[in-house]
Amino acid sequence: MMFEGKETMAGNLWQPLIAVDRECFGCGLENPHGLQMCFESNGTTLRSTVKMEQRFRGWSNLIHGGILSTMLDEMMGWTVMILTGKFMLTRTMQVAFKRPVYIGAVLTVTGSIKERVSEKRVLVKAEIRDEGGLVCAESEGEFALFTREQFLRMGIMPEEDLAAMAAAIS
């Protein structure tokens, strides 16, 4: 499902975002085992649409709760980076599962900033809805914020990847 250029109720356009890490389990488009989430933003909210493939199966014909949790964490992380322009790491995350998700479902994941606690901390929320608009899972998380230089000193990613990511989120 493509949303590019579609106006929101507030009149903001959804703009596609570019993923830099091609192998990331959440957003890596070249990771054949991953979620391959693509994101777009309207300036206050991010969203992604994902079809739940057989490879994400948990018990019987249900999608594994860890996969849904990963989708929420990935959405919240992208939300933080895009809406704050900072690098981040997840500090805490709470997930509430509201209804089962089945193989083949097409889900829409959204994320937004709940509260900017300080220059170093932000609270974020995300939710997963099914094609009928029903909430399947929701989460809140606290994220630690970092500058590019801090991330570089921590050795989290190579400098060239960090530079590409910095360009993508600025």
Coordinates of N, CA and C in Angstrom, one line a residue:
M1 N 0.8 -1.2 0.0 CA 0.0 0.0 0.0 C 0.9 1.2 0.0
M2 N 0.7 2.2 -0.9 CA 1.5 3.4 -1.0 C 0.7 4.6 -0.5
F3 N 1.4 5.4 0.3 CA 0.7 6.6 0.9 C 1.4 7.9 0.3
E4 N 2.4 7.8 -0.4 CA 3.2 9.0 -0.9 C 2.3 10.0 -1.4
G5 N 2.4 11.2 -0.9 CA 1.7 12.4 -1.4 C 0.3 12.5 -0.9
K6 N -0.2 11.6 -0.1 CA -1.5 11.6 0.4 C -1.6 12.6 1.5
E7 N -2.6 13.5 1.5 CA -2.7 14.5 2.5 C -3.4 13.9 3.8
T8 N -2.9 14.4 4.9 CA -3.5 14.1 6.2 C -4.7 15.0 6.5
M9 N -5.4 14.8 7.6 CA -6.5 15.7 7.9 C -6.0 17.1 8.2
A10 N -4.7 17.2 8.7 CA -4.2 18.6 9.0 C -3.6 19.2 7.8
G11 N -3.6 18.5 6.6 CA -3.1 19.1 5.4 C -1.7 18.8 5.1
N12 N -1.0 18.1 6.1 CA 0.4 17.7 5.9 C 0.5 16.5 5.0
L13 N 1.5 16.6 4.1 CA 1.8 15.5 3.2 C 2.7 14.4 3.9
W14 N 2.4 13.2 3.5 CA 3.3 12.1 4.0 C 4.5 12.0 3.0
Q15 N 5.6 12.1 3.6 CA 6.9 12.0 2.8 C 7.6 10.7 3.2
P16 N 8.0 10.0 2.1 CA 8.8 8.7 2.4 C 10.2 9.1 3.0
L17 N 10.6 8.2 3.8 CA 11.9 8.3 4.5 C 12.9 7.3 3.9
I18 N 14.2 7.6 3.9 CA 15.1 6.7 3.3 C 15.9 5.9 4.4
A19 N 15.9 4.6 4.3 CA 16.6 3.7 5.2 C 18.0 3.7 4.8
V20 N 18.9 3.7 5.7 CA 20.4 3.7 5.4 C 21.0 2.3 5.7
D21 N 20.6 1.6 6.8 CA 21.1 0.3 7.1 C 20.4 -0.8 6.4
R22 N 21.0 -1.3 5.3 CA 20.3 -2.2 4.4 C 20.1 -3.6 5.1
E23 N 20.9 -3.9 6.2 CA 20.8 -5.2 6.8 C 20.0 -5.2 8.1
C24 N 19.5 -4.1 8.6 CA 18.8 -4.0 9.8 C 17.6 -5.0 9.8
F25 N 17.3 -5.7 10.9 CA 16.2 -6.6 10.9 C 14.9 -5.8 10.7
G26 N 14.8 -4.6 11.3 CA 13.5 -3.9 11.2 C 13.3 -3.2 9.8
C27 N 14.4 -2.4 9.4 CA 14.2 -1.6 8.2 C 15.1 -1.9 7.1
G28 N 15.9 -2.9 7.2 CA 16.9 -3.3 6.1 C 16.2 -3.9 4.9
L29 N 16.2 -3.2 3.8 CA 15.5 -3.7 2.7 C 16.2 -4.9 2.0
E30 N 17.4 -5.1 2.3 CA 18.2 -6.2 1.8 C 18.3 -7.4 2.7
N31 N 17.6 -7.3 3.9 CA 17.6 -8.4 4.8 C 16.4 -9.3 4.5
P32 N 16.7 -10.5 3.9 CA 15.6 -11.3 3.5 C 14.8 -11.9 4.6
H33 N 15.3 -11.9 5.8 CA 14.7 -12.5 7.0 C 14.0 -11.4 7.8
G34 N 14.2 -10.1 7.5 CA 13.7 -9.0 8.3 C 12.3 -8.5 7.9
L35 N 11.9 -7.5 8.6 CA 10.6 -6.9 8.4 C 10.5 -6.0 7.2
Q36 N 11.6 -5.5 6.8 CA 11.7 -4.6 5.6 C 10.7 -3.4 5.7
M37 N 10.7 -2.8 6.9 CA 9.7 -1.7 7.1 C 10.2 -0.5 6.4
C38 N 9.3 0.2 5.7 CA 9.6 1.5 5.0 C 8.7 2.5 5.8
F39 N 9.3 3.7 6.0 CA 8.7 4.7 6.8 C 8.4 5.9 6.0
E40 N 7.4 6.6 6.5 CA 7.0 8.0 6.0 C 6.6 8.8 7.1
S41 N 6.7 10.1 7.0 CA 6.3 11.1 8.0 C 5.5 12.2 7.5
N42 N 4.6 12.7 8.3 CA 3.9 13.9 8.0 C 4.4 15.1 8.8
G43 N 5.5 14.9 9.6 CA 6.0 16.0 10.4 C 5.7 15.8 11.9
T44 N 4.7 15.1 12.2 CA 4.3 14.9 13.6 C 4.2 13.4 13.9
T45 N 4.0 12.6 12.9 CA 3.7 11.2 13.1 C 4.5 10.4 12.0
L46 N 4.9 9.2 12.3 CA 5.5 8.3 11.3 C 4.6 7.1 11.1
R47 N 4.7 6.5 10.0 CA 3.9 5.3 9.8 C 4.6 4.3 8.8
S48 N 4.2 3.1 8.9 CA 4.8 2.0 8.0 C 3.7 1.0 7.9
T49 N 3.6 0.4 6.7 CA 2.6 -0.7 6.4 C 3.4 -1.9 6.2
V50 N 3.1 -3.0 6.9 CA 3.8 -4.3 6.8 C 2.9 -5.4 6.6
K51 N 3.1 -6.3 5.6 CA 2.4 -7.5 5.5 C 3.0 -8.6 6.3
M52 N 2.2 -9.3 7.1 CA 2.8 -10.3 8.0 C 2.9 -11.7 7.3
E53 N 4.2 -12.0 7.0 CA 4.5 -13.2 6.2 C 4.6 -14.4 7.1
Q54 N 4.6 -15.6 6.5 CA 4.7 -16.8 7.2 C 6.0 -16.9 8.1
R55 N 7.0 -16.3 7.6 CA 8.3 -16.3 8.4 C 8.2 -15.6 9.7
F56 N 7.2 -14.9 10.0 CA 7.0 -14.2 11.3 C 6.1 -15.0 12.2
R57 N 5.8 -16.2 11.8 CA 4.8 -17.0 12.6 C 5.3 -17.4 14.0
G58 N 4.4 -17.4 14.9 CA 4.7 -17.9 16.2 C 3.9 -19.1 16.4
W59 N 3.0 -19.2 17.3 CA 2.2 -20.4 17.6 C 1.1 -20.5 16.6
S60 N 0.9 -21.6 16.0 CA -0.2 -21.9 15.0 C -0.1 -20.9 13.9
N61 N -1.2 -20.2 13.6 CA -1.2 -19.2 12.5 C -1.1 -17.8 13.0
L62 N -0.6 -17.6 14.2 CA -0.4 -16.2 14.7 C 1.0 -15.7 14.5
I63 N 1.0 -14.4 14.4 CA 2.3 -13.7 14.4 C 2.9 -13.7 15.8
H64 N 4.2 -13.9 15.8 CA 4.9 -14.0 17.1 C 4.9 -12.6 17.8
G65 N 4.6 -12.6 19.1 CA 4.6 -11.3 19.9 C 5.9 -10.6 19.8
G66 N 7.0 -11.3 19.7 CA 8.3 -10.7 19.6 C 8.5 -9.9 18.3
I67 N 7.8 -10.4 17.3 CA 7.9 -9.6 16.0 C 7.1 -8.3 16.1
L68 N 5.9 -8.4 16.7 CA 5.1 -7.2 16.9 C 5.8 -6.2 17.8
S69 N 6.5 -6.7 18.9 CA 7.3 -5.8 19.7 C 8.4 -5.2 19.0
T70 N 9.1 -5.9 18.1 CA 10.1 -5.4 17.3 C 9.6 -4.3 16.4
M71 N 8.4 -4.5 15.8 CA 7.8 -3.5 14.9 C 7.6 -2.2 15.7
L72 N 7.1 -2.3 16.9 CA 6.8 -1.1 17.7 C 8.1 -0.4 18.1
D73 N 9.1 -1.2 18.5 CA 10.4 -0.6 18.9 C 11.0 0.1 17.7
E74 N 11.0 -0.5 16.5 CA 11.6 0.1 15.3 C 10.8 1.4 15.0
M75 N 9.5 1.3 15.1 CA 8.7 2.6 14.8 C 9.1 3.7 15.8
M76 N 9.2 3.3 17.1 CA 9.5 4.4 18.1 C 10.9 4.9 17.8
G77 N 11.9 4.0 17.5 CA 13.2 4.5 17.2 C 13.3 5.4 16.1
W78 N 12.6 5.1 15.0 CA 12.6 6.0 13.8 C 11.9 7.3 14.1
T79 N 10.8 7.2 14.9 CA 10.1 8.4 15.3 C 11.0 9.3 16.1
V80 N 11.8 8.8 17.0 CA 12.7 9.6 17.8 C 13.7 10.3 16.8
M81 N 14.4 9.5 16.0 CA 15.4 10.0 15.1 C 14.9 11.1 14.2
I82 N 13.8 10.8 13.5 CA 13.3 11.8 12.5 C 12.7 13.0 13.2
L83 N 12.0 12.9 14.3 CA 11.3 14.1 14.9 C 12.2 14.9 15.8
T84 N 13.3 14.3 16.3 CA 14.2 15.0 17.2 C 15.5 15.3 16.5
G85 N 15.9 14.6 15.4 CA 17.1 14.8 14.7 C 18.3 14.3 15.5
K86 N 18.1 13.4 16.5 CA 19.1 12.9 17.3 C 19.2 11.4 17.1
F87 N 20.3 10.8 17.5 CA 20.5 9.4 17.5 C 19.9 8.9 18.9
M88 N 19.5 7.6 18.9 CA 18.8 7.2 20.1 C 19.1 5.7 20.4
L89 N 18.9 5.3 21.7 CA 18.9 4.0 22.1 C 17.6 3.8 23.0
T90 N 17.0 2.6 22.9 CA 15.8 2.3 23.7 C 16.3 2.1 25.2
R91 N 15.6 2.8 26.1 CA 15.9 2.6 27.5 C 14.9 1.6 28.1
T92 N 13.6 1.9 27.9 CA 12.6 1.1 28.4 C 11.4 1.0 27.4
M93 N 10.7 0.0 27.4 CA 9.6 -0.2 26.5 C 8.5 -1.1 27.1
Q94 N 7.3 -0.7 27.1 CA 6.1 -1.5 27.5 C 5.2 -1.8 26.3
V95 N 4.8 -3.0 26.2 CA 3.9 -3.4 25.1 C 2.6 -4.0 25.7
A96 N 1.5 -3.6 25.1 CA 0.2 -4.2 25.4 C -0.3 -4.8 24.2
F97 N -0.6 -6.1 24.2 CA -1.2 -6.8 23.1 C -2.7 -6.8 23.2
K98 N -3.4 -6.3 22.2 CA -4.8 -6.1 22.3 C -5.6 -7.1 21.6
R99 N -5.1 -7.7 20.5 CA -5.8 -8.7 19.8 C -4.8 -9.5 19.0
P100 N -5.2 -10.7 18.6 CA -4.2 -11.6 17.9 C -4.0 -11.1 16.5
V101 N -2.8 -11.3 15.9 CA -2.5 -10.9 14.5 C -2.2 -12.2 13.8
Y102 N -2.8 -12.4 12.7 CA -2.7 -13.6 11.9 C -1.8 -13.5 10.7
I103 N -1.2 -14.6 10.3 CA -0.4 -14.6 9.1 C -1.2 -14.0 7.9
G104 N -0.6 -13.2 7.1 CA -1.3 -12.6 6.0 C -1.9 -11.2 6.3
A105 N -2.0 -10.8 7.5 CA -2.5 -9.5 7.9 C -1.6 -8.4 7.3
V106 N -2.3 -7.3 6.9 CA -1.6 -6.1 6.6 C -1.8 -5.1 7.7
L107 N -0.7 -4.7 8.3 CA -0.7 -3.9 9.5 C -0.1 -2.5 9.2
T108 N -0.7 -1.5 9.9 CA -0.2 -0.1 9.8 C 0.4 0.2 11.2
V109 N 1.6 0.6 11.3 CA 2.3 0.9 12.5 C 2.5 2.4 12.5
T110 N 2.1 3.1 13.6 CA 2.3 4.6 13.7 C 3.1 4.9 15.0
G111 N 3.8 6.0 14.9 CA 4.5 6.5 16.1 C 4.5 8.0 16.2
S112 N 4.6 8.4 17.5 CA 4.6 9.9 17.7 C 5.3 10.1 19.1
I113 N 5.8 11.3 19.2 CA 6.4 11.7 20.5 C 5.3 12.0 21.5
K114 N 5.5 11.4 22.6 CA 4.5 11.7 23.7 C 5.0 12.9 24.6
E115 N 6.3 12.9 24.9 CA 6.8 14.0 25.7 C 8.3 14.1 25.6
R116 N 8.8 15.3 25.4 CA 10.2 15.5 25.4 C 10.6 15.8 26.9
V117 N 11.1 14.9 27.6 CA 11.4 15.0 29.0 C 12.6 15.9 29.2
S118 N 13.7 15.8 28.4 CA 14.8 16.6 28.6 C 15.6 16.6 27.3
E119 N 16.8 17.2 27.2 CA 17.6 17.1 26.0 C 18.2 15.7 25.8
K120 N 18.1 14.9 26.9 CA 18.7 13.5 26.8 C 17.6 12.4 26.8
R121 N 16.4 12.8 27.0 CA 15.3 11.7 27.1 C 14.0 12.2 26.5
V122 N 13.4 11.2 25.8 CA 12.1 11.4 25.2 C 11.2 10.2 25.4
L123 N 9.9 10.5 25.6 CA 8.9 9.4 25.7 C 8.2 9.3 24.3
V124 N 8.0 8.1 23.9 CA 7.4 7.9 22.5 C 6.3 6.9 22.7
K125 N 5.3 6.9 21.8 CA 4.3 5.9 21.7 C 4.1 5.4 20.3
A126 N 3.7 4.2 20.2 CA 3.4 3.6 18.9 C 2.3 2.6 19.0
E127 N 1.6 2.3 17.9 CA 0.6 1.4 17.8 C 0.5 0.6 16.5
I128 N 0.0 -0.6 16.6 CA -0.2 -1.4 15.4 C -1.7 -1.5 15.2
R129 N -2.2 -1.2 14.0 CA -3.6 -1.4 13.6 C -3.7 -2.4 12.5
D130 N -4.8 -3.1 12.5 CA -5.1 -4.0 11.3 C -5.8 -3.2 10.2
E131 N -6.2 -3.9 9.2 CA -6.8 -3.3 8.0 C -8.2 -2.7 8.3
G132 N -8.8 -3.1 9.4 CA -10.1 -2.6 9.8 C -9.9 -1.4 10.8
G133 N -8.7 -1.0 11.1 CA -8.4 0.1 12.0 C -8.4 -0.3 13.5
L134 N -8.5 -1.6 13.8 CA -8.5 -2.0 15.2 C -7.1 -2.1 15.7
V135 N -6.9 -1.6 16.9 CA -5.6 -1.7 17.6 C -5.3 -3.1 18.0
C136 N -4.1 -3.6 17.5 CA -3.7 -5.0 17.8 C -2.6 -5.0 18.9
A137 N -1.8 -3.9 18.9 CA -0.8 -3.8 20.0 C -0.4 -2.3 20.1
E138 N 0.0 -1.9 21.3 CA 0.5 -0.6 21.5 C 1.6 -0.6 22.4
S139 N 2.4 0.5 22.4 CA 3.6 0.6 23.2 C 3.9 2.0 23.6
E140 N 4.7 2.1 24.7 CA 5.3 3.4 25.1 C 6.7 3.0 25.4
G141 N 7.6 4.0 25.1 CA 9.0 3.7 25.5 C 9.7 5.0 25.8
E142 N 10.8 4.8 26.6 CA 11.7 5.9 26.9 C 12.9 5.7 26.1
F143 N 13.4 6.8 25.5 CA 14.6 6.7 24.6 C 15.6 7.7 25.1
A144 N 16.9 7.2 25.1 CA 18.0 8.1 25.4 C 18.4 8.7 24.1
L145 N 18.7 10.0 24.2 CA 19.1 10.8 23.0 C 20.6 11.1 23.0
F146 N 21.2 11.0 21.8 CA 22.6 11.2 21.6 C 23.0 12.0 20.4
T147 N 24.1 12.7 20.5 CA 24.6 13.4 19.3 C 25.4 12.4 18.4
R148 N 25.7 12.8 17.2 CA 26.5 11.9 16.3 C 27.8 11.7 17.0
E149 N 28.4 12.7 17.6 CA 29.7 12.5 18.2 C 29.7 11.5 19.4
Q150 N 28.6 11.5 20.2 CA 28.5 10.6 21.3 C 28.3 9.1 20.7
F151 N 27.5 9.0 19.7 CA 27.4 7.7 19.1 C 28.7 7.2 18.5
L152 N 29.5 8.0 17.9 CA 30.8 7.7 17.4 C 31.7 7.2 18.5
R153 N 31.7 7.9 19.6 CA 32.6 7.5 20.7 C 32.2 6.2 21.3
M154 N 30.9 5.9 21.3 CA 30.4 4.6 21.8 C 30.7 3.4 20.9
G155 N 31.1 3.7 19.6 CA 31.4 2.6 18.7 C 30.3 1.8 18.2
I156 N 29.1 2.4 18.2 CA 27.9 1.7 17.8 C 27.8 1.3 16.3
M157 N 28.3 2.2 15.5 CA 28.3 2.0 14.1 C 29.6 2.6 13.5
P158 N 30.0 2.1 12.3 CA 31.2 2.7 11.6 C 30.9 4.1 11.3
E159 N 32.0 4.9 11.2 CA 31.8 6.4 10.9 C 31.1 6.7 9.6
E160 N 31.4 5.9 8.6 CA 30.7 6.2 7.3 C 29.2 5.9 7.4
D161 N 28.8 4.8 8.1 CA 27.4 4.5 8.3 C 26.7 5.6 9.1
L162 N 27.5 6.1 10.1 CA 27.0 7.1 11.0 C 26.7 8.4 10.2
A163 N 27.7 8.7 9.3 CA 27.5 10.0 8.5 C 26.3 9.8 7.6
A164 N 26.1 8.7 7.0 CA 24.9 8.5 6.1 C 23.6 8.6 6.9
M165 N 23.6 8.0 8.1 CA 22.4 8.1 9.0 C 22.2 9.5 9.4
A166 N 23.2 10.2 9.8 CA 23.1 11.6 10.2 C 22.5 12.5 9.1
A167 N 22.9 12.2 7.8 CA 22.4 12.9 6.7 C 20.9 12.6 6.5
A168 N 20.5 11.4 6.7 CA 19.1 10.9 6.5 C 18.2 11.5 7.6
I169 N 18.7 11.7 8.8 CA 17.7 12.2 9.8 C 17.8 13.7 10.0
S170 N 18.7 14.4 9.3 CA 18.7 15.9 9.5 C 17.8 16.6 8.5

